[in-house]
Coordinates of C-alpha atoms in Angstrom, one line a residue:
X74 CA 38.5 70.1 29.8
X75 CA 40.9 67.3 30.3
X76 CA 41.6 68.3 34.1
X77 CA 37.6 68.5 34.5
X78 CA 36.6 65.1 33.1
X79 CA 40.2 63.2 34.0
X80 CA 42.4 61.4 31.7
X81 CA 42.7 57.6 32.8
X82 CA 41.4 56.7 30.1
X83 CA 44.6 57.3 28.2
X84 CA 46.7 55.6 30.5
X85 CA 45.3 52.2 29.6
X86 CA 45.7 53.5 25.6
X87 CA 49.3 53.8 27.3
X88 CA 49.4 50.1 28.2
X89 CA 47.4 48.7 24.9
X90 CA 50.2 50.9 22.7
X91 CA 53.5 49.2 24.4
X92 CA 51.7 45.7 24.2
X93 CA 51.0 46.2 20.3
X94 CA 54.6 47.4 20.5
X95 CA 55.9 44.2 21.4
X96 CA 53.6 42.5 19.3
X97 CA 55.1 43.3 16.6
X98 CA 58.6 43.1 18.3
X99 CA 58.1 39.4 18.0
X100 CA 56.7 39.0 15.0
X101 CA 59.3 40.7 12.6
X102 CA 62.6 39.3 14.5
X103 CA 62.3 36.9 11.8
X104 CA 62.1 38.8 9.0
X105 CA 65.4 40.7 9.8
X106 CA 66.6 37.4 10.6
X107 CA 65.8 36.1 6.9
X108 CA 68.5 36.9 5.2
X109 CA 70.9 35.4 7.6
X110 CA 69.3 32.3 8.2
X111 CA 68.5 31.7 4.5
X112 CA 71.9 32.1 3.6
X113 CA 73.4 28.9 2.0
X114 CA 76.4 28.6 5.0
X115 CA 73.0 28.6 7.3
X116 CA 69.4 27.2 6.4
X117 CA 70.0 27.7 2.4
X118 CA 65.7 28.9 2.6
X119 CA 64.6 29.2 -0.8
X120 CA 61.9 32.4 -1.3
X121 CA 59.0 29.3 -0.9
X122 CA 60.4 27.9 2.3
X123 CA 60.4 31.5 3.7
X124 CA 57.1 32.0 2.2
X125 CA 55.7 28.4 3.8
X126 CA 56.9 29.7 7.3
X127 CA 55.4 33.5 7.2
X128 CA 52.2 31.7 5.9
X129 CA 52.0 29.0 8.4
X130 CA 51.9 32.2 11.4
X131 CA 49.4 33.9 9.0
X132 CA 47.4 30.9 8.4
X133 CA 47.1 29.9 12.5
X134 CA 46.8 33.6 13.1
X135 CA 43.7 33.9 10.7
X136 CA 41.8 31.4 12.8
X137 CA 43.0 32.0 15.6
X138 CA 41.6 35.2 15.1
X139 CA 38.2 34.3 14.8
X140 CA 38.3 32.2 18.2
X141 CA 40.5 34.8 20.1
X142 CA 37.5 37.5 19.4
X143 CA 34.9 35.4 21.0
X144 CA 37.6 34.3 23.9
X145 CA 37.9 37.8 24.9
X146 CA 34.5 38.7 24.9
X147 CA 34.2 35.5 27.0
X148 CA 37.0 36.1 29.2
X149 CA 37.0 39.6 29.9
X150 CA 39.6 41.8 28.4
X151 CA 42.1 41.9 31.7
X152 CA 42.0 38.2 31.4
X153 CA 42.0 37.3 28.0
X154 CA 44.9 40.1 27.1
X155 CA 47.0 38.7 29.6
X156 CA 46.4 35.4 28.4
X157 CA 47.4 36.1 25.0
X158 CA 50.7 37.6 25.8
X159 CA 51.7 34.6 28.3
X160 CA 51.5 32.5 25.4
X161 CA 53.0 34.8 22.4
X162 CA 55.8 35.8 24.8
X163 CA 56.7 32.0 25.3
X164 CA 56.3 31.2 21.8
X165 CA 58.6 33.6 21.1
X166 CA 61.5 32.5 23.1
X167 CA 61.1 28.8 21.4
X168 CA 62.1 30.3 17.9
X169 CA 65.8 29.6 19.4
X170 CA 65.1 26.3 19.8
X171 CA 63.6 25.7 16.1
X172 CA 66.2 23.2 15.5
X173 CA 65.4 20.9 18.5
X174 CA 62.1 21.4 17.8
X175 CA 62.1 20.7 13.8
X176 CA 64.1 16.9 14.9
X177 CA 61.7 16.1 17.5
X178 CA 58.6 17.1 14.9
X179 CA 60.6 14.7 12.1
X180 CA 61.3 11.9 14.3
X181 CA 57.9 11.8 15.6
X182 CA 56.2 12.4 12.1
X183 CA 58.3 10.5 9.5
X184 CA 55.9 11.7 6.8
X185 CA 57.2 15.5 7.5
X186 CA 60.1 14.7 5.4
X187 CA 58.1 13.4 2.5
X188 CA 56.5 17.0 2.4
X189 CA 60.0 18.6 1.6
X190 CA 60.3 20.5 4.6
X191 CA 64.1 20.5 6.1
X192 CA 64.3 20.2 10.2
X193 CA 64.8 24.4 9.7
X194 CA 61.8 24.8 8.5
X195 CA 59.6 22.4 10.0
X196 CA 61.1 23.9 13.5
X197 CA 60.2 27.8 12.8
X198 CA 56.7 26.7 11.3
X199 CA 56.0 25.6 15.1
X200 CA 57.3 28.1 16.8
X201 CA 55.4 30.5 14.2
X202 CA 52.2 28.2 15.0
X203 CA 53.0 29.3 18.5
X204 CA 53.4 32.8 18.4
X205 CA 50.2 33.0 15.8
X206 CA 47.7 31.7 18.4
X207 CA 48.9 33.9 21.0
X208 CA 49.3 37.1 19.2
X209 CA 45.9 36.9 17.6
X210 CA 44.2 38.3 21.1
X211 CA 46.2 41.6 21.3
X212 CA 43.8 43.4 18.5
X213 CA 40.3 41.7 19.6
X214 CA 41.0 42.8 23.1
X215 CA 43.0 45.9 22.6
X216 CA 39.7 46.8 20.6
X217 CA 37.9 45.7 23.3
X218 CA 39.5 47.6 25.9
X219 CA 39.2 51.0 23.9
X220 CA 35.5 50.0 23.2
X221 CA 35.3 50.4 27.1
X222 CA 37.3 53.3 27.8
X223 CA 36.5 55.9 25.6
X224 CA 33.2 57.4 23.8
X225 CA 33.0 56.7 19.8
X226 CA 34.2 60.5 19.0
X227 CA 37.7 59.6 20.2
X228 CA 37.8 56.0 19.5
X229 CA 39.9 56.0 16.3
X230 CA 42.4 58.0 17.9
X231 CA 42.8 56.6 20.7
X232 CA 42.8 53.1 18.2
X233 CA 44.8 55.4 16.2
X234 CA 47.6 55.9 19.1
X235 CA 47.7 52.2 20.1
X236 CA 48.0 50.4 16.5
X237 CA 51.0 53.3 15.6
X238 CA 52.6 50.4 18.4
X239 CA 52.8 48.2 15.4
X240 CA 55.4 50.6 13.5
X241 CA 57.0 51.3 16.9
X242 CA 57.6 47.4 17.5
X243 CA 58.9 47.3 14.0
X244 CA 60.7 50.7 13.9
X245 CA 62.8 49.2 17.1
X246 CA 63.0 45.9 15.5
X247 CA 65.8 47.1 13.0
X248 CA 67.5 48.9 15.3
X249 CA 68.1 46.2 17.8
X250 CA 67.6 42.6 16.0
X251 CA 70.8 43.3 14.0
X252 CA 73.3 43.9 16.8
X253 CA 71.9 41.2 19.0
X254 CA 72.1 38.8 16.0
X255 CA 75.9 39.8 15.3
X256 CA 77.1 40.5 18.6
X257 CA 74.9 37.2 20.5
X258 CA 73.7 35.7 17.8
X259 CA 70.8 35.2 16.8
X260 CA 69.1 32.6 19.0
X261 CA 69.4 35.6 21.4
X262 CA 67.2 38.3 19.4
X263 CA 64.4 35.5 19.9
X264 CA 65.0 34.9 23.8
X265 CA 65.4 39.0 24.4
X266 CA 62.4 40.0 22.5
X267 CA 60.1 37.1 24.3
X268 CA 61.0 37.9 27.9
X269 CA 59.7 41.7 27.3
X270 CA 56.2 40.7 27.0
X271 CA 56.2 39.3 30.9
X272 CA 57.3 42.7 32.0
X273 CA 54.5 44.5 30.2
X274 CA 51.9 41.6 31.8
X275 CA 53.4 43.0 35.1
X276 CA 51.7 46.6 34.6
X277 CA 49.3 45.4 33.2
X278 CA 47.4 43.2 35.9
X279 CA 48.3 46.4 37.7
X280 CA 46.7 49.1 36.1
X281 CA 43.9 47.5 34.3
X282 CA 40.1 47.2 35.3
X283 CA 37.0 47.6 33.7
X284 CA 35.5 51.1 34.0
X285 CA 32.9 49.8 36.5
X286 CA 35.1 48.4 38.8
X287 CA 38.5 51.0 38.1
X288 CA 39.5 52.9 41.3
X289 CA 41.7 55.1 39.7
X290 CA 38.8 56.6 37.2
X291 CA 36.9 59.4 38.6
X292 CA 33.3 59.8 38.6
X293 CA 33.0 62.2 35.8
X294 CA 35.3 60.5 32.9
X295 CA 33.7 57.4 34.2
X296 CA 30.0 59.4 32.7
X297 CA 32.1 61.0 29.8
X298 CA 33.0 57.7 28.6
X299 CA 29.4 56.2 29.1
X300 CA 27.0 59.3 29.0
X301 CA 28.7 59.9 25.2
X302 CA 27.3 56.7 23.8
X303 CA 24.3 56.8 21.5
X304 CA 22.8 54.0 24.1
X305 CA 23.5 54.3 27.8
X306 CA 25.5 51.3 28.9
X307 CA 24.9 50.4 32.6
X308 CA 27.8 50.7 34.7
X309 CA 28.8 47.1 36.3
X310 CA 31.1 47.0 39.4
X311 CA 32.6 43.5 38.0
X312 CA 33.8 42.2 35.0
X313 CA 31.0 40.0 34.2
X314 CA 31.1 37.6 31.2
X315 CA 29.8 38.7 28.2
X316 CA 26.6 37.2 26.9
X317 CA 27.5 35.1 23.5
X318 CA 26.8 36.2 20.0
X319 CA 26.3 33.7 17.4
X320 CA 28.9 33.8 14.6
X321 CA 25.9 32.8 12.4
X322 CA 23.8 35.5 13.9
X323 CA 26.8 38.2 12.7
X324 CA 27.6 36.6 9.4
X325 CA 23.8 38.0 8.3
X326 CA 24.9 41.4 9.1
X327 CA 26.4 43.6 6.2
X328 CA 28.3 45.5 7.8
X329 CA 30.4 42.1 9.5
X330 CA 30.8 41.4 6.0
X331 CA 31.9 44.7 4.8
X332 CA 34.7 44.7 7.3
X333 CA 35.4 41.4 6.4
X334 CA 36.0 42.3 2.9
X335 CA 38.3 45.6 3.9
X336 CA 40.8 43.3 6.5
X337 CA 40.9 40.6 3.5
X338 CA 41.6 43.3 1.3
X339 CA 44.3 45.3 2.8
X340 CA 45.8 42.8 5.5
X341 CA 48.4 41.4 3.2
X342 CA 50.0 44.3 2.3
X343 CA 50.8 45.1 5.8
X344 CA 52.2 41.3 6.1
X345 CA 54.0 41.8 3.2
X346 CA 55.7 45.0 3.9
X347 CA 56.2 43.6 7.4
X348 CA 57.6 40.1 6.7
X349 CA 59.1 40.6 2.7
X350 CA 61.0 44.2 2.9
X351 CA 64.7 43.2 4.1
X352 CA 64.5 40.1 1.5
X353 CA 63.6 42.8 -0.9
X354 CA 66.3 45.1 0.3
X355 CA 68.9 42.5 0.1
X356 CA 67.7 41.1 -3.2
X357 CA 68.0 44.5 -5.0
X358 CA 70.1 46.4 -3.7
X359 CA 72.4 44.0 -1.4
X360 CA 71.6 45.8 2.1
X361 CA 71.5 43.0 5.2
X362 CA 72.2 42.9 9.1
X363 CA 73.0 46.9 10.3
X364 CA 72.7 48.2 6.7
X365 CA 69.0 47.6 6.5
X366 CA 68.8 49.6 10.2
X367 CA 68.2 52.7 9.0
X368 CA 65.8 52.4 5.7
X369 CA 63.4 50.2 7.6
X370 CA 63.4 52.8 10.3
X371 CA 62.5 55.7 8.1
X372 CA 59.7 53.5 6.4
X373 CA 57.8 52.5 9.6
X374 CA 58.7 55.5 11.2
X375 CA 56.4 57.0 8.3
X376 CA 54.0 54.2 9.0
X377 CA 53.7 55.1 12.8
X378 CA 52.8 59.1 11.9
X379 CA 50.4 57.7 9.6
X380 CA 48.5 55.9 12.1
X381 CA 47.9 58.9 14.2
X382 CA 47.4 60.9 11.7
X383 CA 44.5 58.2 10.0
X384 CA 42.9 58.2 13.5
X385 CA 42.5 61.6 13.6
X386 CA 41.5 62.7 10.1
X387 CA 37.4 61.6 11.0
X388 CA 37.6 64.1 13.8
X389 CA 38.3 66.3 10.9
X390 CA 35.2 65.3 9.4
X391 CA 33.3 65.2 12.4
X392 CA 34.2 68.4 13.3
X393 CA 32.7 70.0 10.5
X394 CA 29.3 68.5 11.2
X395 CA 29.7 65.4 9.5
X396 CA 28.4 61.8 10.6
X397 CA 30.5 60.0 12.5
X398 CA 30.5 57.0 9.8
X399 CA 30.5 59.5 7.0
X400 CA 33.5 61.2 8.4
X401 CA 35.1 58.1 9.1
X402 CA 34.6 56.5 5.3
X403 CA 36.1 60.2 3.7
X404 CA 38.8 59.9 5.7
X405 CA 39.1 55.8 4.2
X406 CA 38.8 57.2 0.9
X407 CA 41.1 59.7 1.1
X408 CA 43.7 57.5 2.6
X409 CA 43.0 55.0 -0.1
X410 CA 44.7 57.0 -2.5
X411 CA 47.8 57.4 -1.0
X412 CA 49.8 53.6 -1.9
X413 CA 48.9 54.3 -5.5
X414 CA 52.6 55.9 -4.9
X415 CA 53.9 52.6 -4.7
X416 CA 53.3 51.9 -8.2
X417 CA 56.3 53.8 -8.9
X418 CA 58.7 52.5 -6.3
X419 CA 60.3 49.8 -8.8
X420 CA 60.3 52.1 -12.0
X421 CA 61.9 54.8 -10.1
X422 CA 64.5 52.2 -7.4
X423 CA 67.2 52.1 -10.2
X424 CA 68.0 55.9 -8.6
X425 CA 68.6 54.7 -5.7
X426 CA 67.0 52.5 -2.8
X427 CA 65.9 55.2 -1.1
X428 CA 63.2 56.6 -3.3
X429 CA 61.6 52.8 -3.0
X430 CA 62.0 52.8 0.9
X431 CA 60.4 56.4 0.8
X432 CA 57.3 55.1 -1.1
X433 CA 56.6 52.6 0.5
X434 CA 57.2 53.9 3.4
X435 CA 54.0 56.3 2.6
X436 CA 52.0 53.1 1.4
X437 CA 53.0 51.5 4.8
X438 CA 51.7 55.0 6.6
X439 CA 49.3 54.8 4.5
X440 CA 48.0 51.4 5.5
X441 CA 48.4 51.8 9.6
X442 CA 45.8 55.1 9.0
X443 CA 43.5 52.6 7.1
X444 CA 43.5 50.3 9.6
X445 CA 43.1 52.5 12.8
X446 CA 39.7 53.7 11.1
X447 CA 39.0 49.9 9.7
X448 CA 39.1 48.6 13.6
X449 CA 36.7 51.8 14.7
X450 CA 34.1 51.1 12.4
X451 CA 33.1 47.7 13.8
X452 CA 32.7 49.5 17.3
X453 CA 30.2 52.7 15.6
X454 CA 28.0 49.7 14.3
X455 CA 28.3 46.8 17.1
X456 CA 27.4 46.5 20.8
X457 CA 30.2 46.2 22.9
X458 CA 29.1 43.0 23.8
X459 CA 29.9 41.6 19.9
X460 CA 33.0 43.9 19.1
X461 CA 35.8 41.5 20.3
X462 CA 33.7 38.9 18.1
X463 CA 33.4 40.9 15.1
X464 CA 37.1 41.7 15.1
X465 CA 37.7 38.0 14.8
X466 CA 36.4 37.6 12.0
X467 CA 37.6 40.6 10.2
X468 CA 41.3 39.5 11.3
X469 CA 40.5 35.6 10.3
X470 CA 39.6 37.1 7.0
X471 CA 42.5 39.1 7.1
X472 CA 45.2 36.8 8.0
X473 CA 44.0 34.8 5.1
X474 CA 44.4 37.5 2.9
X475 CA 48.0 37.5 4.2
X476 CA 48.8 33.6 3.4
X477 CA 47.3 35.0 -0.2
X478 CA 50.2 37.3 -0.2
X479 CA 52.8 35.4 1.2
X480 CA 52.5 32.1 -1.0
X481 CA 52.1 34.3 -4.2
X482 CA 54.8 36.4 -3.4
X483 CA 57.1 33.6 -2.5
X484 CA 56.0 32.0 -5.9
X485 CA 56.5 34.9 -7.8
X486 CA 60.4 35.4 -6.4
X487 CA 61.8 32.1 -6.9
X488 CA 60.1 32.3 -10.4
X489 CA 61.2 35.1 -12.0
X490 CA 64.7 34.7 -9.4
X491 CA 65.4 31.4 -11.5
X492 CA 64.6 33.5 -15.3
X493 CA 67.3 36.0 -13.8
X494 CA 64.6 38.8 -13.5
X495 CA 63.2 38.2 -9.6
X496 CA 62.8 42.3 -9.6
X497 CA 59.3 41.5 -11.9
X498 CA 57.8 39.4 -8.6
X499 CA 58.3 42.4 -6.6
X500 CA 56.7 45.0 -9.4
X501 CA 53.6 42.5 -9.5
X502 CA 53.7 42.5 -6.1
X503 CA 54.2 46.1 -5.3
X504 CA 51.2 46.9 -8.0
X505 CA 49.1 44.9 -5.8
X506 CA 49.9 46.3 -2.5
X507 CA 49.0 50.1 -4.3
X508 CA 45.4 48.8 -5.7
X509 CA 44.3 47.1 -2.7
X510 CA 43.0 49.7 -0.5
X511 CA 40.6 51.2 -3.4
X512 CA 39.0 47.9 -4.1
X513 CA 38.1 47.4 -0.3
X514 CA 36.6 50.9 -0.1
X515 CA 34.3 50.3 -2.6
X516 CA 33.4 46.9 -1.6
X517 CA 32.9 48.2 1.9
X518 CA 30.8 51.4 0.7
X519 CA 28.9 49.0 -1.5
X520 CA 28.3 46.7 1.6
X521 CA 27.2 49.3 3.9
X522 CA 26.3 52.9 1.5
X523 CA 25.1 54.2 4.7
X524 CA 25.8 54.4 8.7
X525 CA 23.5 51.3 10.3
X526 CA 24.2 50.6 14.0
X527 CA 23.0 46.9 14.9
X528 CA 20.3 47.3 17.8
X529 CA 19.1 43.8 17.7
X530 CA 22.1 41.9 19.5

């Protein structure tokens, strides 16, 4: 079947996989970095100061979000991706020049010092500014990009493939950012990490077209991925802008507002598994630099078969004659249920780390199937025309839910660090992470009981 109808179509899920890869490359070298650089000989971070900086990326991130969406349906995907990852990739590299950076910010703003904010801190918050604005395009357009290349049945795989990138970035992350840190320091994880993004862009302006106008797609896959749509899409032979969708105009729609609800719901325990783990490992159980290599690669190795898994399970459904949006919300629920394992990671750590590490690592597998179907739904319901749009919002919403996360969490530990008892912040915040995926199914099945495309766009 594959040899009849051609198989392009997965190279470009090839490309949109390595470039969430180093996504999240970038993003956690500063989490591994954490207990290092908070370290009294270094920084001396308190839990707030690290929590101000993780929520000043998730902050610019969230609204970023919202305009990067609409960028990309503006731009064109080719365009806008490799827009995004100029500008991420650059960001990057300045997080080893934070210092610099935090004096200049000072001495131009003398008020920055009333705020409390050392030169440290005020330094990464840029750089994390930086890298927010940038990074907030790969999802909208590597969304986009599968909304173009493949037919709905095989979208949340395929979504499935490229967000298991995420747990790739931050499986490698833990295997190189220590040894580049002790061996070069860690200025150097920062550099390394950012020049990587350039050499994807390379293949990238390469291989990438839009169906229409794509030389290497053959005539039939090029109908298979068009003829499969409820609505036949014309073929266009350039990459044309898109015609622009009021953000007023989507707000009245449910079903934005239903995945609204599920990204604000769920996207701050992925940030908080992401940014808070090795701060957790060292807190508890004293594990920093190389020791922490091989727990957080179990955990998001975990997470990376989860997302494949979760973009497959509909199919499942689907197979067995089920709607595509009813396959794709049993699947939700049943994955739902799965972090409710976390609720036991604290009562059960005193065994040993491991048994924590190995339940969150399901919650964390659990989360990257979550989102692969979360992404697919808003392209079963939206034109293409208003998916990059759509998935704005739903991030803004979600990056919000992820300063939520960060500023309580980073409340919670200092608190209960200073009563001598810091391991209640992480069981409050662990019981959270567990609970969160339910409450968004049912808000979302609440929103939107039944599978309603929007035709009126």
């Amino acid at each position: 079947m594959q040899q009849a109808i051609g198989k392009y179509r997965w190279t470009i899920c090839a490309l949109l996989f390595f470039a969430t890869t180093v996504n999240y490359l970038d993003r956690q070298v500063l989490s591994l970095l954490q207990p290092y650089l908070a370290d009294p000989k270094k920084f001396n971070w308190s839990n707030t100061d690290y929590a101000n900086i993780t929520a000043v990326f998730q902050f610019v991130y969230a609204f970023s979000m919202l305009f990067a969406g609409r960028i990309i349906d503006r731009l064109g995907t080719k365009k806008g991706y490799a827009f995004a990852i100029i500008i991420w990739s650059v960001a990057a590299i300045t997080h080893a020049f934070a210092l610099p950076i935090g004096r200049s910010i000072s001495a131009i703003f003398g008020w920055a010092g009333i705020a409390g904010f050392s030169v440290s801190v005020l330094g990464f918050m840029f750089s994390r500014a930086a890298l927010a604005f940038g990074e907030a395009g790969n999802f909208p357009a590597a969304i986009k990009a599968t909304s173009e290349y493949f037919p709905k049945k095989e979208r949340s795989f395929a979504t499935g493939i490229f967000n298991s990138g995420a747990n790739v970035g931050a499986i490698l992350a833990p295997l190189t950012v220590p040894w580049i840190r002790v061996h070069w320091g860690w200025e150097a994880a920062f550099i390394i990490m950012g020049i990587i993004g350039f050499l994807w862009l390379i293949f990238w302006m390469v291989y990438y077209e839009v169906p229409g106008k794509q030389k290497r797609l053959s005539v039939k896959e090029l109908e298979y991925i068009n003829g499969s749509e409820e609505e036949k899409v014309s073929i266009v032979v350039a990459d044309s802008v898109s015609e622009k969708t009021s953000w007023i105009k989507l707000l009245a729609y449910k079903q934005t507002w239903a995945f609204t609800f599920g990204k604000f719901m769920t996207d701050g325990v992925w940030w908080f598994f992401l940014f808070w783990l090795p701060a957790y490992l060292k807190a508890q159980y004293g594990l920093v630099d190389m020791a922490v290599m091989l727990p957080l690669t179990l955990l998001y190795t975990m997470a990376m078969v989860g997302s494949i898994i979760g973009g497959w399970l509909p199919i499942y459904f689907i197979k067995k004659g089920v709607k595509v949006y009813d396959g794709r919300m049993k699947a939700m629920l049943l994955i739902a249920l799965f972090p409710l394992v976390v609720l036991a990671a604290q009562p059960l750590g005193y065994i040993s780390f491991w048994i924590p590490v190995f339940l969150i690592g399901i919650g964390a597998s659990a989360h990257q199937a979550w989102s692969a179907n979360m992404f697919t739904t808003v392209s079963d319901m939206f034109p293409k025309k208003a998916v990059g749009s759509v998935v704005g919002i739903g991030g803004m919403a979600g990056g919000l839910g992820g300063v939520v996360t960060s500023k309580l969490g980073g409340g919670l530990f200092d608190h209960y660090k200073a009563l001598g008892h810091i391991e209640t912040g992480y069981t409050i915040m662990f019981t959270i992470c567990a609970l969160a995926y339910l409450v968004a199914w049912c808000g979302m099945k609440i929103l939107v009981p039944r599978y309603q495309p929007i035709t009126d766009l």
